[in-house]
Short mmCIF file of C-alpha atoms in Angstrom, two decimals:
data_model
loop_
_atom_site.label_atom_id
_atom_site.label_comp_id
_atom_site.label_asym_id
_atom_site.label_seq_id
_atom_site.Cartn_x
_atom_site.Cartn_y
_atom_site.Cartn_z
CA MET A 1 13.92 -4.12 18.99
CA ALA A 2 10.16 -3.78 18.60
CA THR A 3 7.96 -3.73 21.68
CA THR A 4 4.43 -4.90 22.35
CA SER A 5 3.19 -2.11 24.59
CA ALA A 6 -0.55 -1.54 24.49
CA GLN A 7 -1.00 0.96 21.69
CA GLY A 8 -3.59 0.86 18.95
CA PRO A 9 -7.00 -0.74 18.39
CA LEU A 10 -5.53 -4.20 17.70
CA THR A 11 -3.72 -4.43 21.04
CA GLY A 12 -4.00 -8.02 22.22
CA VAL A 13 -4.28 -9.51 18.72
CA ARG A 14 -1.51 -11.98 17.93
CA VAL A 15 -0.24 -12.37 14.38
CA VAL A 16 2.25 -14.83 12.91
CA GLU A 17 3.90 -13.67 9.70
CA LEU A 18 5.81 -16.21 7.65
CA ALA A 19 8.58 -14.11 6.15
CA GLY A 20 8.35 -13.02 2.55
CA ILE A 21 8.79 -9.83 0.56
CA GLY A 22 6.44 -7.10 -0.60
CA PRO A 23 2.72 -7.23 0.12
CA GLY A 24 2.76 -9.81 2.94
CA PRO A 25 5.23 -7.91 5.13
CA PHE A 26 3.44 -4.62 4.42
CA ALA A 27 0.11 -6.11 5.48
CA ALA A 28 1.70 -7.42 8.66
CA MET A 29 3.28 -4.00 9.26
CA LEU A 30 -0.13 -2.37 9.02
CA LEU A 31 -1.52 -4.81 11.59
CA ALA A 32 1.50 -4.11 13.80
CA ASP A 33 1.04 -0.36 13.39
CA LEU A 34 -2.53 -0.83 14.63
CA GLY A 35 -1.23 -2.46 17.79
CA ALA A 36 -1.13 -6.18 17.01
CA ASP A 37 1.71 -8.30 18.40
CA VAL A 38 3.23 -9.44 15.12
CA VAL A 39 5.85 -12.16 15.24
CA ARG A 40 7.71 -12.52 11.96
CA VAL A 41 9.10 -15.99 11.38
CA ASP A 42 12.31 -15.34 9.47
CA ARG A 43 14.19 -18.03 7.66
CA PRO A 44 17.91 -18.65 8.13
CA GLY A 45 19.79 -16.46 5.68
CA GLY A 46 17.14 -13.74 5.37
CA SER A 47 14.14 -12.97 3.19
CA GLY A 48 15.86 -12.01 -0.04
CA LEU A 49 14.95 -8.32 0.04
CA ALA A 50 17.95 -6.45 -1.28
CA ILE A 51 18.25 -3.85 1.48
CA ASP A 52 19.79 -3.86 4.92
CA PRO A 53 17.16 -5.19 7.39
CA GLU A 54 17.82 -2.15 9.58
CA TYR A 55 16.16 0.02 6.92
CA ASP A 56 13.23 -2.24 6.05
CA VAL A 57 10.47 -0.20 7.64
CA THR A 58 7.86 -2.77 6.58
CA ASN A 59 9.18 -4.76 9.54
CA ARG A 60 8.70 -1.98 12.10
CA ASN A 61 6.62 -2.61 15.22
CA LYS A 62 7.20 -6.37 14.85
CA ARG A 63 9.27 -9.01 16.59
CA SER A 64 11.34 -11.65 14.82
CA VAL A 65 12.22 -15.26 15.45
CA ILE A 66 14.20 -17.54 13.15
CA VAL A 67 12.76 -20.93 12.27
CA ASP A 68 14.08 -23.24 9.59
CA LEU A 69 10.90 -24.75 8.16
CA LYS A 70 12.98 -27.37 6.36
CA SER A 71 14.47 -28.68 9.59
CA PRO A 72 12.80 -31.66 11.31
CA ASP A 73 11.26 -29.59 14.10
CA GLY A 74 10.73 -26.35 12.14
CA PRO A 75 7.07 -26.89 11.20
CA ALA A 76 6.23 -27.85 14.80
CA ARG A 77 7.61 -24.52 16.05
CA VAL A 78 5.42 -22.59 13.60
CA LEU A 79 2.40 -24.68 14.58
CA ASP A 80 3.14 -23.88 18.23
CA LEU A 81 2.95 -20.20 17.37
CA ALA A 82 -0.16 -20.67 15.23
CA ALA A 83 -1.86 -22.41 18.15
CA ARG A 84 -1.52 -19.20 20.16
CA ALA A 85 -2.25 -16.74 17.36
CA ASP A 86 -5.35 -15.02 16.04
CA ILE A 87 -4.04 -14.49 12.50
CA LEU A 88 -1.36 -16.08 10.34
CA ILE A 89 -0.09 -14.51 7.11
CA GLU A 90 1.87 -16.33 4.41
CA GLY A 91 2.82 -15.41 0.87
CA TYR A 92 4.04 -18.64 -0.69
CA ARG A 93 2.89 -20.04 -4.01
CA PRO A 94 -0.18 -22.28 -3.64
CA GLY A 95 0.68 -25.61 -2.05
CA VAL A 96 4.06 -24.59 -0.63
CA ALA A 97 2.82 -24.01 2.93
CA GLU A 98 1.11 -27.40 2.82
CA ARG A 99 4.31 -29.11 1.67
CA LEU A 100 6.19 -27.40 4.48
CA GLY A 101 3.67 -28.71 7.00
CA VAL A 102 2.20 -25.33 7.99
CA GLY A 103 -0.81 -25.10 5.68
CA PRO A 104 -4.34 -24.24 6.78
CA GLU A 105 -5.35 -27.81 7.64
CA ALA A 106 -2.36 -28.36 9.91
CA CYS A 107 -2.80 -24.96 11.58
CA HIS A 108 -6.55 -25.33 12.08
CA ALA A 109 -5.98 -28.74 13.66
CA ARG A 110 -4.09 -26.87 16.38
CA ASN A 111 -6.25 -23.73 16.42
CA PRO A 112 -9.73 -23.88 14.86
CA ARG A 113 -10.23 -20.15 15.45
CA LEU A 114 -7.17 -19.13 13.44
CA VAL A 115 -7.61 -16.73 10.53
CA TYR A 116 -5.22 -17.97 7.85
CA GLY A 117 -4.34 -15.18 5.41
CA ARG A 118 -2.84 -16.10 2.04
CA MET A 119 -1.17 -13.38 -0.02
CA THR A 120 -0.47 -14.16 -3.68
CA GLY A 121 -0.49 -12.43 -7.03
CA TRP A 122 -2.65 -14.86 -8.99
CA GLY A 123 -4.69 -16.41 -6.16
CA GLN A 124 -4.99 -19.94 -4.85
CA ASP A 125 -6.60 -21.33 -8.01
CA GLY A 126 -6.91 -20.63 -11.72
CA PRO A 127 -4.62 -21.36 -14.69
CA LEU A 128 -1.88 -18.99 -13.52
CA ALA A 129 -2.00 -19.84 -9.81
CA HIS A 130 1.35 -21.63 -9.79
CA ARG A 131 3.14 -19.21 -12.10
CA ALA A 132 5.74 -16.72 -10.91
CA GLY A 133 4.86 -13.06 -11.20
CA HIS A 134 5.32 -9.53 -9.96
CA ASP A 135 3.15 -6.46 -9.51
CA ILE A 136 3.49 -5.24 -13.09
CA ALA A 137 2.16 -8.49 -14.57
CA TYR A 138 -0.74 -8.67 -12.14
CA ILE A 139 -1.97 -5.16 -12.89
CA ALA A 140 -1.36 -5.69 -16.62
CA LEU A 141 -3.93 -8.49 -16.79
CA THR A 142 -6.53 -6.59 -14.78
CA GLY A 143 -6.68 -3.68 -17.22
CA THR A 144 -5.31 -1.36 -14.57
CA LEU A 145 -1.87 -0.83 -16.09
CA GLY A 146 -3.34 -0.13 -19.51
CA MET A 147 -5.25 2.84 -18.10
CA ILE A 148 -2.18 4.70 -16.88
CA GLY A 149 -0.06 7.00 -19.03
CA GLN A 150 -0.15 9.02 -22.21
CA PRO A 151 -2.03 7.61 -25.21
CA ASP A 152 1.00 7.82 -27.52
CA GLU A 153 3.44 6.27 -25.04
CA PRO A 154 3.77 2.88 -23.31
CA PRO A 155 1.70 2.48 -20.13
CA ALA A 156 3.34 4.23 -17.18
CA VAL A 157 4.55 1.98 -14.36
CA PRO A 158 3.12 3.19 -10.99
CA ALA A 159 5.98 1.66 -8.96
CA ASN A 160 4.45 -1.36 -7.18
CA LEU A 161 1.83 0.65 -5.31
CA VAL A 162 -1.32 -0.31 -7.23
CA GLY A 163 -0.77 -4.07 -7.26
CA ASP A 164 1.36 -5.19 -4.34
CA PHE A 165 0.17 -2.72 -1.75
CA ALA A 166 -3.25 -1.37 -2.76
CA GLY A 167 -4.63 -4.45 -4.50
CA GLY A 168 -2.70 -6.88 -2.32
CA SER A 169 -1.78 -5.79 1.20
CA LEU A 170 -4.80 -3.63 1.90
CA TYR A 171 -7.25 -6.29 0.75
CA LEU A 172 -5.47 -8.91 2.83
CA VAL A 173 -5.75 -6.68 5.90
CA VAL A 174 -9.46 -6.04 5.29
CA GLY A 175 -9.96 -9.76 4.77
CA VAL A 176 -8.18 -11.01 7.87
CA LEU A 177 -9.82 -8.40 10.10
CA ALA A 178 -13.27 -9.30 8.75
CA ALA A 179 -12.50 -12.98 9.27
CA LEU A 180 -11.23 -12.23 12.78
CA HIS A 181 -14.55 -10.55 13.57
CA HIS A 182 -16.34 -13.67 12.34
CA ALA A 183 -14.03 -15.98 14.30
CA ARG A 184 -14.63 -14.10 17.52
CA ALA A 185 -18.39 -14.21 16.97
CA THR A 186 -18.58 -17.89 15.99
CA GLY A 187 -15.36 -19.58 17.13
CA ALA A 188 -14.62 -20.62 13.55
CA GLY A 189 -11.51 -19.56 11.71
CA GLN A 190 -11.15 -19.62 7.94
CA VAL A 191 -8.78 -19.09 5.02
CA VAL A 192 -8.57 -15.66 3.38
CA ASP A 193 -7.44 -15.87 -0.26
CA ALA A 194 -6.10 -12.38 -1.08
CA ALA A 195 -5.01 -12.24 -4.72
CA ILE A 196 -3.51 -9.09 -6.17
CA VAL A 197 -5.39 -9.62 -9.43
CA ASP A 198 -8.67 -9.62 -7.48
CA GLY A 199 -7.84 -6.55 -5.42
CA ALA A 200 -6.42 -4.51 -8.30
CA SER A 201 -9.53 -5.31 -10.35
CA HIS A 202 -11.79 -4.36 -7.43
CA LEU A 203 -10.04 -0.99 -7.12
CA ALA A 204 -11.38 -0.08 -10.56
CA ALA A 205 -15.04 -0.71 -9.64
CA MET A 206 -16.09 2.91 -10.19
CA ILE A 207 -14.39 3.05 -13.56
CA HIS A 208 -16.03 -0.19 -14.69
CA GLY A 209 -19.36 1.42 -13.84
CA MET A 210 -18.45 4.48 -15.88
CA LEU A 211 -17.34 2.24 -18.75
CA ALA A 212 -20.66 0.40 -18.73
CA ALA A 213 -22.54 3.71 -18.68
CA GLY A 214 -20.58 5.06 -21.63
CA GLY A 215 -18.79 7.62 -19.48
CA TRP A 216 -15.32 6.10 -19.88
CA GLN A 217 -13.43 5.25 -23.04
CA ASP A 218 -11.45 2.02 -22.93
CA ARG A 219 -8.17 3.69 -23.85
CA ARG A 220 -5.77 5.76 -21.78
CA GLY A 221 -5.41 9.50 -21.92
CA ALA A 222 -8.96 9.99 -23.17
CA ASN A 223 -10.97 10.39 -19.97
CA LEU A 224 -11.72 12.78 -17.17
CA LEU A 225 -9.43 11.15 -14.61
CA ASP A 226 -6.61 9.65 -16.66
CA GLY A 227 -4.89 12.74 -18.05
CA GLY A 228 -7.21 13.17 -21.01
CA CYS A 229 -8.84 16.18 -19.40
CA PRO A 230 -6.71 19.38 -19.56
CA TYR A 231 -7.79 20.51 -16.09
CA TYR A 232 -6.96 17.18 -14.44
CA GLY A 233 -3.30 16.41 -14.99
CA THR A 234 0.29 17.56 -14.53
CA TYR A 235 2.20 20.42 -16.13
CA GLU A 236 5.88 21.27 -16.31
CA THR A 237 7.09 24.52 -14.80
CA ALA A 238 9.95 26.82 -15.80
CA ASP A 239 12.44 25.00 -13.59
CA GLY A 240 11.65 21.53 -14.96
CA LYS A 241 9.42 20.59 -12.04
CA TYR A 242 5.66 19.96 -12.11
CA MET A 243 2.30 21.13 -10.82
CA ALA A 244 -0.74 18.88 -10.43
CA VAL A 245 -4.17 20.19 -11.40
CA GLY A 246 -7.51 18.70 -10.34
CA ALA A 247 -9.97 21.53 -10.99
CA LEU A 248 -12.92 19.36 -12.00
CA GLU A 249 -15.92 21.24 -10.63
CA ALA A 250 -17.04 24.49 -12.27
CA GLN A 251 -16.24 26.75 -9.32
CA PHE A 252 -12.78 25.25 -8.91
CA TYR A 253 -12.16 25.44 -12.65
CA ASP A 254 -13.05 29.13 -12.78
CA GLU A 255 -10.76 29.92 -9.86
CA PHE A 256 -7.98 27.89 -11.47
CA LEU A 257 -8.19 29.83 -14.75
CA ASP A 258 -8.35 33.17 -12.95
CA LEU A 259 -5.24 32.49 -10.87
CA LEU A 260 -3.43 30.98 -13.84
CA GLY A 261 -4.22 34.12 -15.82
CA ILE A 262 -6.28 32.71 -18.69
CA PRO A 263 -9.93 33.44 -17.75
CA GLU A 264 -10.80 33.78 -21.44
CA HIS A 265 -10.78 29.97 -21.67
CA ALA A 266 -13.64 29.53 -19.20
CA GLY A 267 -15.99 28.29 -21.93
CA ALA A 268 -13.72 25.36 -22.83
CA ARG A 269 -14.55 23.32 -19.74
CA LYS A 270 -17.21 21.17 -21.39
CA ASP A 271 -16.25 21.81 -25.00
CA LEU A 272 -14.11 18.80 -25.91
CA ALA A 273 -13.30 20.39 -29.27
CA ARG A 274 -11.42 23.11 -27.39
CA TRP A 275 -9.54 20.84 -24.98
CA ASP A 276 -6.33 20.78 -27.04
CA GLU A 277 -6.38 24.57 -27.20
CA LEU A 278 -7.00 24.74 -23.45
CA ARG A 279 -4.23 22.26 -22.70
CA ASP A 280 -1.73 24.27 -24.74
CA ALA A 281 -2.71 27.49 -22.97
CA VAL A 282 -2.42 25.91 -19.54
CA ALA A 283 0.94 24.36 -20.40
CA ALA A 284 2.32 27.65 -21.70
CA ARG A 285 1.30 29.51 -18.55
CA PHE A 286 2.84 26.93 -16.21
CA LYS A 287 6.09 27.03 -18.19
CA SER A 288 6.34 30.77 -17.52
CA ARG A 289 7.12 30.43 -13.80
CA THR A 290 8.85 28.02 -11.43
CA ARG A 291 7.06 25.44 -9.35
CA ASP A 292 7.57 27.45 -6.17
CA GLU A 293 6.23 30.58 -7.79
CA TRP A 294 3.07 28.79 -8.93
CA THR A 295 2.73 27.18 -5.52
CA ALA A 296 2.64 30.67 -4.02
CA VAL A 297 0.05 31.81 -6.57
CA PHE A 298 -2.35 28.99 -5.69
CA GLU A 299 -1.65 29.03 -1.95
CA GLY A 300 -4.87 29.29 0.05
CA SER A 301 -7.13 28.87 -2.99
CA ASP A 302 -9.76 26.29 -3.91
CA ALA A 303 -8.33 25.86 -7.40
CA CYS A 304 -7.25 22.29 -6.52
CA VAL A 305 -3.65 22.78 -7.62
CA ALA A 306 -0.61 21.36 -5.82
CA PRO A 307 3.12 21.06 -6.44
CA VAL A 308 4.40 17.61 -7.38
CA LEU A 309 6.90 16.83 -4.63
CA SER A 310 9.61 14.20 -4.47
CA LEU A 311 9.80 11.55 -1.76
CA ARG A 312 12.41 13.58 0.11
CA GLU A 313 10.48 16.84 -0.26
CA ALA A 314 7.10 15.53 0.88
CA PRO A 315 7.79 15.24 4.64
CA HIS A 316 8.70 18.95 4.73
CA HIS A 317 5.46 20.23 3.22
CA PRO A 318 3.78 22.45 5.84
CA HIS A 319 0.50 20.53 5.83
CA LEU A 320 2.09 17.09 6.13
CA ALA A 321 4.51 18.39 8.74
CA ALA A 322 1.67 19.90 10.79
CA ARG A 323 -0.25 16.62 10.73
CA GLY A 324 2.78 14.48 11.41
CA THR A 325 2.08 12.43 8.28
CA PHE A 326 5.74 11.43 8.33
CA THR A 327 7.80 10.58 11.36
CA ASP A 328 11.45 9.98 12.16
CA HIS A 329 12.37 6.84 14.05
CA GLY A 330 15.83 5.42 14.46
CA GLY A 331 17.19 7.93 11.97
CA ILE A 332 14.75 6.86 9.23
CA THR A 333 12.12 9.24 7.89
CA GLN A 334 9.02 7.17 7.17
CA PRO A 335 5.24 7.45 6.87
CA ALA A 336 3.50 7.47 10.24
CA PRO A 337 0.84 4.83 10.93
CA ALA A 338 -2.50 5.44 9.25
CA PRO A 339 -5.40 5.88 9.69
CA ARG A 340 -5.80 7.71 13.00
CA PHE A 341 -7.89 6.75 16.01
CA SER A 342 -9.34 9.04 18.67
CA ALA A 343 -9.40 6.51 21.52
CA THR A 344 -6.60 4.12 20.59
CA PRO A 345 -3.80 6.16 19.00
CA THR A 346 -1.05 4.40 17.10
CA ALA A 347 2.66 5.09 16.78
CA VAL A 348 5.93 3.69 15.52
CA ARG A 349 6.84 1.79 18.67
CA GLY A 350 9.96 0.12 17.38
CA GLY A 351 12.23 0.01 14.37
CA PRO A 352 12.54 -2.82 11.86
CA ALA A 353 12.66 -6.20 13.58
CA GLN A 354 16.08 -7.77 13.11
CA PRO A 355 16.03 -11.45 12.15
CA GLY A 356 15.91 -13.62 15.25
CA ALA A 357 16.52 -10.77 17.69
CA ASP A 358 13.32 -11.35 19.65
CA THR A 359 13.32 -15.14 19.96
CA ALA A 360 13.77 -15.23 23.72
CA ASP A 361 11.09 -12.61 24.37
CA VAL A 362 8.58 -14.30 22.08
CA ALA A 363 9.30 -17.70 23.62
CA ARG A 364 8.44 -16.22 26.99
CA ASP A 365 5.48 -14.05 26.02
CA TRP A 366 3.81 -16.65 23.81
CA ASP A 367 4.79 -19.57 26.06
CA VAL A 368 6.67 -21.42 23.32
CA PRO A 369 9.92 -22.47 25.06
CA GLU A 370 10.74 -24.80 22.16
CA LEU A 371 11.73 -21.70 20.14
CA LEU A 372 14.84 -21.48 22.32
CA LYS A 373 16.18 -24.84 21.19
CA GLY A 374 19.40 -24.23 19.32
CA LEU A 375 19.39 -20.52 20.16
CA ALA A 376 22.97 -19.31 20.54
#
């Protein structure tokens, strides 16, 4: 069971999360990690995520109540919570929250200061607003997906990190916290429309600037940062694993070639005509040793080379272990809260909230005794 002990810079902030999957729960988890009291309103029968709720770490540090929004008194229970909250997060298609009776107008009638965060893929308006979709389609339309991968292969799918979580969750969190600042200064809440297509497009701001300046070609595998450059990419090692190279600056590039053992290619850095030759030489050298052997070669250097680790390997890397980048809680190895704060440190205070497990505590703490009606 999650707790609400004072821990983190958002201690005292109350958040209602209407249960969903993907970017909404992750955004609410981030707010919870930062100390907010997040109450997840689960629906009877669960959220539809195909894993055991005990392992869904996006629900850590939260509390859960079950409310059937389709029951006669369901919307009133959510409005009771919204009346006592600072932020509400929902991830329905446009118009669904309104039809359920918990849209912005109904919530603001009870709490004018409420920040109402809406998480969608396409946004609240536009021709595709009411269409179904997933991360891959959102980033496809923004041009983001088309930038990733080898030029002679289909675009590489970056899991659902770029759309759902970077372009979606993180922008929703920035938006609701900015709106909360405004609400506390003025007393006026507002609606935050966080669309993954907007956020994923915004992430590429620097590259759009480079494109406009003629410093980026509008095709993948042809640029400095997309694998087109032979000293910014990944290479297979003798044991079928990989090393990542990011030796962009001249001094790093020189050190990289020296440690790799091919200093004779120093002049190829800015000579695009020699890049294929350089890539072949780098690839051949990396194939001559294992990943661990090359890791030892580059250890302690400024060559900007690192081993490509798996999800299970990463927590054991000495640097990440020293920083506590990953933590174990309830038998689950998971990323620790980020970023870090000097005066208001954060932590994993509780494991994934189990549906409905905290109804009695929330009813007491938020002074919403009606939540207990029908509680077994």
